[in-house]
């Protein structure tokens, strides 16, 4: 019997996750067809991807680059759109079965909501979507009978551990963290680190924003909030353990005390593939884990005093409402400023804390409240940067 192909839209196809997703699809041309590709600024790569995968439509987020992309693809039967609104709208195209959201930051929220409303299943890499408005996203997904399939490796691990289990039997989950490039360093060291050191991750090659988030432990902070929504957990059911080898991707502990861990080499193509092929698994020739290369798997508690972002994220998780949205917006400004040498590494949690403690709290925000919270927090964070200019 001929297999029915899954029609996939990839938002952020030029990024780290996007290119690895295309790699997975390239290996499985009988199973997946690319319907839509979107990029923000990397027009040349988008054009190359479009010519290779022949999607129905592409979107270039940066409108200035539209004529360039349009002209390059003029002789192909590919629709070309431009602008942020088009990224959000293109997910509604009828042929699409699954939207892989590999955008970075708050920009991922609206396309996710639109895709869910249009009844598309979501493979979600863009964790910020759930951090900002997890309640809205999960409610809307349930209403539209849409699956939210995690791509983040820890959440994919939890998702895999939960296969065949009753959710009521989960006692807690334990998210593993590599600890990033500054694991074991002291305050004195962190005071002076610059972006060049923070951009080198020991185990993963990722986009700049998540690489800085990993160095500052905010990535794990965002992930505890992401986990709360994906798996419907209470804050005290979520723990973090540092596991420098990144082989165990996360763990579920059940009410009987038994634990399940999911492991594998740190390669994002695995969780991407699982999200794309779910509930099936596909044969791959990806490198296999070899015990003799990893004679030791080690674990240690996170240093919450040094990496204050983790504590701030737990605070936001406990507080709920629009506090995670505030945390996220302040962090996006902090990371951008750090990448531009406008704030120090330890200045980032100070900025985030200041935004969290001065913001207007809303217990049950609407979508418009989230939009406003995001905008106001960014403004406040930019003001903070002006007042606390560091050189
Ligand atoms: P990258 O920065 O590598 O890629 C981001 C993609 O989104 C690019 O295609 C970029 O386009 C596009 N983009 C950026 N800003 C906008 C915008 N404002 N509007 C529309 N498109 C935009 O990020 P990653 O692939 O590393 O991460 C993507 C998401 O996945 C993040 O949320 C991250 O936290 C999450 N994630 C990533 C992992 C990884 O291994 N990389 C692991 C787990 C989660 P262009 O390049 O053309 O400018
Ligand atoms: Mg992760």
Short mmCIF file of C-alpha atoms and ligand atoms in Angstrom, two decimals:
data_model
loop_
_atom_site.label_atom_id
_atom_site.label_comp_id
_atom_site.label_asym_id
_atom_site.label_seq_id
_atom_site.Cartn_x
_atom_site.Cartn_y
_atom_site.Cartn_z
CA UNK A 1 0.00 0.00 0.00
CA UNK A 2 1.30 3.45 -0.84
CA UNK A 3 2.14 5.49 2.21
CA UNK A 4 0.40 8.83 2.65
CA UNK A 5 2.93 11.62 2.96
CA UNK A 6 2.79 14.02 5.88
CA UNK A 7 2.73 17.61 4.64
CA UNK A 8 4.94 19.74 6.81
CA UNK A 9 5.37 23.50 7.25
CA UNK A 10 8.69 24.54 8.76
CA UNK A 11 8.74 27.94 10.43
CA UNK A 12 12.35 29.07 10.86
CA UNK A 13 13.76 26.67 8.26
CA UNK A 14 17.10 28.51 8.07
CA UNK A 15 17.87 28.08 11.78
CA UNK A 16 19.57 25.31 13.72
CA UNK A 17 16.39 23.28 14.26
CA UNK A 18 14.98 24.16 10.84
CA UNK A 19 18.01 22.94 8.92
CA UNK A 20 18.19 19.74 10.99
CA UNK A 21 14.50 19.12 10.33
CA UNK A 22 15.14 19.43 6.61
CA UNK A 23 17.99 16.98 7.02
CA UNK A 24 15.55 14.49 8.57
CA UNK A 25 13.06 15.08 5.75
CA UNK A 26 15.79 14.75 3.12
CA UNK A 27 16.44 11.22 4.46
CA UNK A 28 12.73 10.31 4.27
CA UNK A 29 11.40 11.72 1.00
CA UNK A 30 8.65 9.06 0.77
CA UNK A 31 7.17 10.03 4.12
CA UNK A 32 7.28 13.82 4.25
CA UNK A 33 6.62 16.60 1.84
CA UNK A 34 7.53 20.21 2.55
CA UNK A 35 4.59 22.54 2.05
CA UNK A 36 5.95 25.76 3.52
CA UNK A 37 9.32 27.18 4.50
CA UNK A 38 9.87 30.46 6.36
CA UNK A 39 12.99 32.45 7.20
CA UNK A 40 13.59 35.85 8.65
CA UNK A 41 16.72 37.29 7.05
CA UNK A 42 18.69 34.47 5.45
CA UNK A 43 17.28 34.85 1.94
CA UNK A 44 20.00 32.88 0.17
CA UNK A 45 19.54 29.77 2.27
CA UNK A 46 15.75 30.02 1.99
CA UNK A 47 16.06 30.16 -1.80
CA UNK A 48 18.35 27.11 -1.88
CA UNK A 49 15.99 25.19 0.41
CA UNK A 50 13.01 26.15 -1.74
CA UNK A 51 14.69 24.94 -4.92
CA UNK A 52 15.63 21.64 -3.24
CA UNK A 53 12.32 20.89 -1.47
CA UNK A 54 9.86 22.55 -3.86
CA UNK A 55 7.34 23.80 -1.28
CA UNK A 56 3.99 25.32 -2.13
CA UNK A 57 4.98 28.61 -0.50
CA UNK A 58 7.86 30.38 1.24
CA UNK A 59 7.83 33.42 3.50
CA UNK A 60 10.71 35.81 4.06
CA UNK A 61 10.07 37.67 7.34
CA UNK A 62 12.22 40.65 6.46
CA UNK A 63 10.15 42.52 3.85
CA UNK A 64 13.18 44.30 2.37
CA UNK A 65 14.38 40.97 1.02
CA UNK A 66 11.12 40.09 -0.68
CA UNK A 67 12.06 41.24 -4.23
CA UNK A 68 15.28 39.25 -4.05
CA UNK A 69 13.54 36.02 -3.04
CA UNK A 70 10.65 36.57 -5.47
CA UNK A 71 12.99 37.11 -8.42
CA UNK A 72 15.17 34.12 -7.53
CA UNK A 73 12.14 31.82 -7.42
CA UNK A 74 10.27 33.39 -10.36
CA UNK A 75 10.70 30.37 -12.61
CA UNK A 76 9.46 27.89 -9.97
CA UNK A 77 5.84 27.13 -9.04
CA UNK A 78 6.42 28.46 -5.50
CA UNK A 79 4.39 31.27 -3.93
CA UNK A 80 6.53 33.90 -2.21
CA UNK A 81 5.23 36.02 0.68
CA UNK A 82 6.89 38.48 3.04
CA UNK A 83 6.45 39.91 6.54
CA UNK A 84 5.62 38.73 10.04
CA UNK A 85 1.88 38.59 9.35
CA UNK A 86 2.47 36.23 6.44
CA UNK A 87 4.45 33.89 8.73
CA UNK A 88 1.39 33.71 10.97
CA UNK A 89 -1.09 33.30 8.12
CA UNK A 90 0.73 30.80 5.94
CA UNK A 91 0.28 28.04 8.56
CA UNK A 92 -3.43 27.98 7.74
CA UNK A 93 -2.88 26.58 4.22
CA UNK A 94 -5.20 23.67 3.67
CA UNK A 95 -2.67 21.03 2.63
CA UNK A 96 -0.56 21.35 5.79
CA UNK A 97 -0.83 18.48 8.30
CA UNK A 98 1.91 19.47 10.74
CA UNK A 99 3.60 22.76 11.57
CA UNK A 100 7.12 22.58 12.95
CA UNK A 101 7.61 25.81 14.85
CA UNK A 102 11.37 26.44 14.97
CA UNK A 103 11.15 30.21 15.32
CA UNK A 104 13.04 31.85 18.12
CA UNK A 105 11.39 33.88 20.88
CA UNK A 106 8.01 35.54 21.33
CA UNK A 107 7.60 35.73 17.53
CA UNK A 108 6.58 32.07 17.67
CA UNK A 109 3.40 32.60 19.67
CA UNK A 110 1.00 33.96 17.06
CA UNK A 111 1.86 31.43 14.35
CA UNK A 112 1.36 28.61 16.88
CA UNK A 113 -2.07 29.90 17.89
CA UNK A 114 -3.11 30.37 14.25
CA UNK A 115 -1.93 26.92 13.29
CA UNK A 116 -3.86 25.34 16.17
CA UNK A 117 -7.00 27.25 15.23
CA UNK A 118 -6.59 25.91 11.69
CA UNK A 119 -6.47 22.37 13.14
CA UNK A 120 -2.81 21.67 12.36
CA UNK A 121 -0.76 19.45 14.63
CA UNK A 122 2.26 21.24 16.09
CA UNK A 123 5.82 20.02 16.48
CA UNK A 124 7.04 22.62 18.95
CA UNK A 125 10.67 23.65 19.25
CA UNK A 126 9.80 27.26 20.06
CA UNK A 127 9.56 26.84 23.85
CA UNK A 128 8.89 30.56 24.30
CA UNK A 129 5.37 29.94 22.92
CA UNK A 130 4.51 27.89 26.02
CA UNK A 131 6.46 30.05 28.45
CA UNK A 132 4.55 33.16 27.38
CA UNK A 133 1.03 31.76 27.07
CA UNK A 134 1.02 28.05 27.88
CA UNK A 135 -2.52 28.13 29.26
CA UNK A 136 -3.99 29.63 26.08
CA UNK A 137 -2.01 27.33 23.82
CA UNK A 138 -2.90 24.11 25.64
CA UNK A 139 -6.59 25.04 26.00
CA UNK A 140 -6.83 25.92 22.33
CA UNK A 141 -5.06 22.70 21.36
CA UNK A 142 -7.50 20.62 23.42
CA UNK A 143 -10.45 22.49 21.93
CA UNK A 144 -9.22 21.86 18.38
CA UNK A 145 -8.03 18.28 19.06
CA UNK A 146 -4.55 19.20 17.99
CA UNK A 147 -1.40 17.48 19.24
CA UNK A 148 1.48 19.53 20.62
CA UNK A 149 4.51 17.32 20.00
CA UNK A 150 7.61 18.46 21.88
CA UNK A 151 10.86 18.89 19.96
CA UNK A 152 12.93 20.17 22.88
CA UNK A 153 15.09 17.16 23.76
CA UNK A 154 14.15 17.04 27.46
CA UNK A 155 10.45 17.26 26.72
CA UNK A 156 10.69 14.75 23.93
CA UNK A 157 12.36 12.47 26.50
CA UNK A 158 9.51 12.94 28.98
CA UNK A 159 6.97 12.43 26.19
CA UNK A 160 8.68 9.19 25.20
CA UNK A 161 8.83 8.00 28.84
CA UNK A 162 5.10 8.67 29.18
CA UNK A 163 4.14 6.52 26.19
CA UNK A 164 1.75 3.85 27.47
CA UNK A 165 1.52 5.35 30.97
CA UNK A 166 -1.39 6.97 32.81
CA UNK A 167 -0.64 10.63 33.50
CA UNK A 168 -2.14 10.27 37.00
CA UNK A 169 0.71 7.92 37.91
CA UNK A 170 3.42 10.54 37.41
CA UNK A 171 4.95 11.63 40.70
CA UNK A 172 7.48 14.05 39.27
CA UNK A 173 9.73 14.70 36.32
CA UNK A 174 13.44 15.46 36.40
CA UNK A 175 14.80 17.61 33.59
CA UNK A 176 18.48 17.16 32.90
CA UNK A 177 20.73 20.14 32.14
CA UNK A 178 24.23 20.02 30.71
CA UNK A 179 25.28 22.91 32.94
CA UNK A 180 26.61 24.80 29.92
CA UNK A 181 30.11 26.20 29.41
CA UNK A 182 30.30 27.82 32.87
CA UNK A 183 29.46 24.80 35.02
CA UNK A 184 31.70 24.74 38.08
CA UNK A 185 32.90 28.33 37.59
CA UNK A 186 32.67 30.91 40.37
CA UNK A 187 31.16 34.35 40.69
CA UNK A 188 34.45 36.08 39.93
CA UNK A 189 34.73 34.18 36.64
CA UNK A 190 31.13 34.86 35.59
CA UNK A 191 31.49 38.58 36.29
CA UNK A 192 33.92 38.87 33.41
CA UNK A 193 32.65 36.41 30.80
CA UNK A 194 31.82 37.82 27.37
CA UNK A 195 29.63 36.49 24.60
CA UNK A 196 32.51 34.71 22.84
CA UNK A 197 32.87 32.31 25.81
CA UNK A 198 29.12 31.99 26.35
CA UNK A 199 28.50 31.07 22.71
CA UNK A 200 30.52 27.88 22.96
CA UNK A 201 28.28 25.09 24.20
CA UNK A 202 29.95 21.85 25.28
CA UNK A 203 27.41 19.41 23.77
CA UNK A 204 25.01 21.13 21.38
CA UNK A 205 25.36 23.40 18.33
CA UNK A 206 22.37 25.74 18.47
CA UNK A 207 21.18 29.25 17.59
CA UNK A 208 22.71 32.18 19.50
CA UNK A 209 19.72 32.92 21.72
CA UNK A 210 19.34 29.42 23.16
CA UNK A 211 23.12 29.08 23.48
CA UNK A 212 23.24 32.16 25.74
CA UNK A 213 20.16 30.86 27.58
CA UNK A 214 21.99 27.58 28.16
CA UNK A 215 25.07 29.35 29.52
CA UNK A 216 22.93 31.40 31.92
CA UNK A 217 20.65 28.44 32.84
CA UNK A 218 17.65 30.43 31.63
CA UNK A 219 17.14 27.70 29.07
CA UNK A 220 16.38 25.27 31.89
CA UNK A 221 14.24 27.94 33.51
CA UNK A 222 12.17 28.26 30.33
CA UNK A 223 12.01 24.47 30.11
CA UNK A 224 10.49 23.95 33.56
CA UNK A 225 7.65 26.27 32.51
CA UNK A 226 7.38 24.53 29.14
CA UNK A 227 7.12 21.19 30.98
CA UNK A 228 4.40 22.43 33.30
CA UNK A 229 2.13 23.14 30.34
CA UNK A 230 3.03 20.19 28.13
CA UNK A 231 2.53 17.63 30.86
CA UNK A 232 0.03 19.39 33.13
CA UNK A 233 2.29 19.39 36.21
CA UNK A 234 2.36 21.32 39.46
CA UNK A 235 5.52 23.36 40.12
CA UNK A 236 6.74 21.00 42.85
CA UNK A 237 6.55 18.05 40.44
CA UNK A 238 9.38 19.51 38.35
CA UNK A 239 13.06 19.14 39.25
CA UNK A 240 16.32 19.94 37.55
CA UNK A 241 19.55 17.95 37.73
CA UNK A 242 22.83 18.78 36.02
CA UNK A 243 24.10 15.92 33.86
CA UNK A 244 27.14 17.20 31.94
CA UNK A 245 27.28 14.39 29.33
CA UNK A 246 23.75 15.10 27.97
CA UNK A 247 23.07 11.40 27.39
CA UNK A 248 20.06 11.02 29.67
CA UNK A 249 17.66 13.57 28.21
CA UNK A 250 15.20 13.53 31.12
CA UNK A 251 13.46 11.26 33.61
CA UNK A 252 9.94 10.50 34.82
CA UNK A 253 9.39 9.17 38.33
CA UNK A 254 6.11 7.34 38.90
CA UNK A 255 4.00 6.98 42.07
CA UNK A 256 5.43 3.53 42.79
CA UNK A 257 8.94 4.99 42.89
CA UNK A 258 10.00 3.52 39.56
CA UNK A 259 11.82 5.83 37.17
CA UNK A 260 12.05 5.86 33.38
CA UNK A 261 14.82 7.73 31.61
CA UNK A 262 15.23 8.32 27.90
CA UNK A 263 18.77 8.35 26.60
CA UNK A 264 20.74 8.73 23.40
CA UNK A 265 23.52 10.75 21.89
CA UNK A 266 22.95 14.50 21.99
CA UNK A 267 21.64 14.98 18.45
CA UNK A 268 18.55 17.14 17.88
CA UNK A 269 17.65 15.16 14.78
CA UNK A 270 16.37 12.41 17.13
CA UNK A 271 13.69 14.44 18.93
CA UNK A 272 12.85 16.22 15.65
CA UNK A 273 12.38 12.85 13.96
CA UNK A 274 10.23 11.54 16.81
CA UNK A 275 7.95 14.59 16.60
CA UNK A 276 7.66 14.23 12.82
CA UNK A 277 7.12 10.47 12.78
CA UNK A 278 5.03 10.12 15.98
CA UNK A 279 3.62 7.68 16.91
CA UNK A 280 5.88 5.68 14.60
CA UNK A 281 9.67 5.38 14.76
CA UNK A 282 11.76 5.41 11.62
CA UNK A 283 14.94 3.57 10.82
CA UNK A 284 17.97 5.89 10.73
CA UNK A 285 21.69 5.55 10.28
CA UNK A 286 22.37 8.19 12.95
CA UNK A 287 25.37 7.30 15.15
CA UNK A 288 24.53 4.88 17.97
CA UNK A 289 25.48 5.34 21.63
CA UNK A 290 28.56 3.44 22.68
CA UNK A 291 29.03 2.72 26.42
CA UNK A 292 32.78 2.50 26.14
CA UNK A 293 32.95 6.11 24.94
CA UNK A 294 30.92 7.16 28.00
CA UNK A 295 32.19 5.05 30.89
CA UNK A 296 30.63 7.52 33.34
CA UNK A 297 27.34 9.34 33.47
CA UNK A 298 27.41 11.90 36.28
CA UNK A 299 24.85 14.06 38.06
CA UNK A 300 25.05 17.09 40.34
CA UNK A 301 22.59 19.66 41.69
CA UNK A 302 22.36 22.98 39.82
CA UNK A 303 24.12 25.94 41.43
CA UNK A 304 21.11 28.18 41.98
CA UNK A 305 23.11 30.86 43.80
CA UNK A 306 25.41 31.37 40.86
CA UNK A 307 22.82 30.85 38.11
CA UNK A 308 20.08 33.09 39.47
CA UNK A 309 17.95 32.74 36.34
CA UNK A 310 16.89 29.29 37.45
CA UNK A 311 15.50 30.65 40.73
CA UNK A 312 13.76 33.47 38.87
CA UNK A 313 12.13 30.97 36.52
CA UNK A 314 10.91 28.85 39.46
CA UNK A 315 9.53 32.05 40.99
CA UNK A 316 7.68 32.83 37.73
CA UNK A 317 6.42 29.24 37.53
CA UNK A 318 5.05 29.42 41.08
CA UNK A 319 3.51 32.82 40.62
CA UNK A 320 1.86 31.95 37.29
CA UNK A 321 -0.37 34.45 35.50
CA UNK A 322 1.63 36.79 33.27
CA UNK A 323 4.85 36.38 35.29
CA UNK A 324 6.44 33.82 32.90
CA UNK A 325 5.61 36.19 30.02
CA UNK A 326 7.44 38.97 31.91
CA UNK A 327 10.39 36.65 32.59
CA UNK A 328 10.58 35.75 28.91
CA UNK A 329 10.31 39.29 27.54
CA UNK A 330 12.95 40.60 29.96
CA UNK A 331 15.21 37.69 29.09
CA UNK A 332 14.88 38.28 25.34
CA UNK A 333 16.00 41.88 25.81
CA UNK A 334 18.78 40.80 28.21
CA UNK A 335 20.16 38.20 25.79
CA UNK A 336 20.04 40.60 22.85
CA UNK A 337 21.88 43.23 24.94
CA UNK A 338 24.47 40.66 26.06
CA UNK A 339 25.07 39.67 22.43
CA UNK A 340 25.64 43.37 21.67
CA UNK A 341 28.01 43.82 24.66
CA UNK A 342 25.54 46.17 26.32
CA UNK A 343 25.07 44.18 29.53
CA UNK A 344 27.30 41.87 31.53
CA UNK A 345 26.59 38.18 32.05
CA UNK A 346 25.56 38.73 35.68
CA UNK A 347 23.66 41.87 34.69
CA UNK A 348 21.14 39.71 32.83
CA UNK A 349 19.44 38.19 35.91
CA UNK A 350 19.50 41.62 37.59
CA UNK A 351 17.57 43.10 34.67
CA UNK A 352 15.10 40.20 34.62
CA UNK A 353 14.52 40.40 38.37
CA UNK A 354 13.94 44.14 38.17
CA UNK A 355 11.30 43.65 35.45
CA UNK A 356 9.58 40.84 37.37
CA UNK A 357 9.39 42.85 40.55
CA UNK A 358 8.12 46.05 39.01
CA UNK A 359 5.56 44.68 36.56
CA UNK A 360 1.79 44.73 36.87
CA UNK A 361 0.70 41.22 37.79
CA UNK A 362 -2.32 39.67 36.05
CA UNK A 363 -3.58 36.38 37.45
CA UNK A 364 -5.62 35.19 34.45
CA UNK A 365 -4.35 37.02 31.39
CA UNK A 366 -6.13 37.12 28.05
CA UNK A 367 -4.23 37.03 24.75
CA UNK A 368 -4.34 40.83 24.64
CA UNK A 369 -2.95 40.97 28.19
CA UNK A 370 0.00 38.83 27.09
CA UNK A 371 0.63 41.07 24.08
CA UNK A 372 0.60 44.12 26.33
CA UNK A 373 2.71 42.49 29.04
CA UNK A 374 5.29 41.51 26.45
CA UNK A 375 5.41 45.02 24.99
CA UNK A 376 5.54 46.82 28.35
CA UNK A 377 8.19 44.52 29.76
CA UNK A 378 10.41 45.07 26.72
CA UNK A 379 10.05 48.82 27.12
CA UNK A 380 10.88 48.58 30.80
CA UNK A 381 13.88 46.37 30.09
CA UNK A 382 15.18 48.84 27.50
CA UNK A 383 14.79 51.69 30.01
CA UNK A 384 16.68 49.63 32.57
CA UNK A 385 19.50 49.21 30.06
CA UNK A 386 19.74 52.96 29.53
CA UNK A 387 19.78 53.62 33.28
CA UNK A 388 22.32 50.90 34.03
CA UNK A 389 24.57 51.32 31.01
CA UNK A 390 27.61 49.07 31.40
CA UNK A 391 30.67 49.20 29.26
P1 LIG B 1 18.05 29.87 15.28
O1 LIG B 1 18.38 31.25 15.72
O2 LIG B 1 19.13 29.00 14.79
O3 LIG B 1 16.91 29.93 14.14
C1 LIG B 1 15.77 30.73 14.27
C2 LIG B 1 14.94 30.69 13.00
O4 LIG B 1 13.84 31.58 13.11
C3 LIG B 1 15.71 31.13 11.76
O5 LIG B 1 15.16 30.48 10.64
C4 LIG B 1 15.40 32.62 11.69
O6 LIG B 1 15.50 33.16 10.37
C5 LIG B 1 13.97 32.64 12.15
N1 LIG B 1 13.59 33.88 12.85
C6 LIG B 1 14.32 34.52 13.78
N2 LIG B 1 13.64 35.59 14.24
C7 LIG B 1 12.46 35.61 13.57
C8 LIG B 1 11.34 36.47 13.57
N3 LIG B 1 11.29 37.53 14.36
N4 LIG B 1 10.31 36.17 12.76
C9 LIG B 1 10.35 35.11 11.95
N5 LIG B 1 11.39 34.26 11.90
C10 LIG B 1 12.42 34.51 12.70
O7 LIG B 1 17.29 29.20 16.49
P2 LIG B 1 17.27 27.65 16.92
O8 LIG B 1 16.96 26.80 15.73
O9 LIG B 1 18.46 27.34 17.73
O10 LIG B 1 16.03 27.62 17.92
C11 LIG B 1 14.68 27.70 17.48
C12 LIG B 1 13.77 27.41 18.67
O11 LIG B 1 13.97 26.06 19.07
C13 LIG B 1 14.05 28.27 19.90
O12 LIG B 1 12.86 28.54 20.56
C14 LIG B 1 14.93 27.37 20.76
O13 LIG B 1 14.81 27.65 22.14
C15 LIG B 1 14.35 25.99 20.44
N6 LIG B 1 15.29 24.88 20.62
C16 LIG B 1 16.43 24.83 19.90
C17 LIG B 1 17.34 23.80 20.07
C18 LIG B 1 18.57 23.70 19.23
O14 LIG B 1 19.29 22.70 19.33
N7 LIG B 1 18.89 24.66 18.40
C19 LIG B 1 17.10 22.74 21.07
C20 LIG B 1 15.84 22.86 21.75
C21 LIG B 1 14.98 23.91 21.53
P3 LIG B 1 16.89 33.70 9.72
O15 LIG B 1 17.98 32.76 10.11
O16 LIG B 1 16.60 33.64 8.25
O17 LIG B 1 17.11 35.08 10.20
MG1 LIG B 2 16.26 21.51 25.78
#
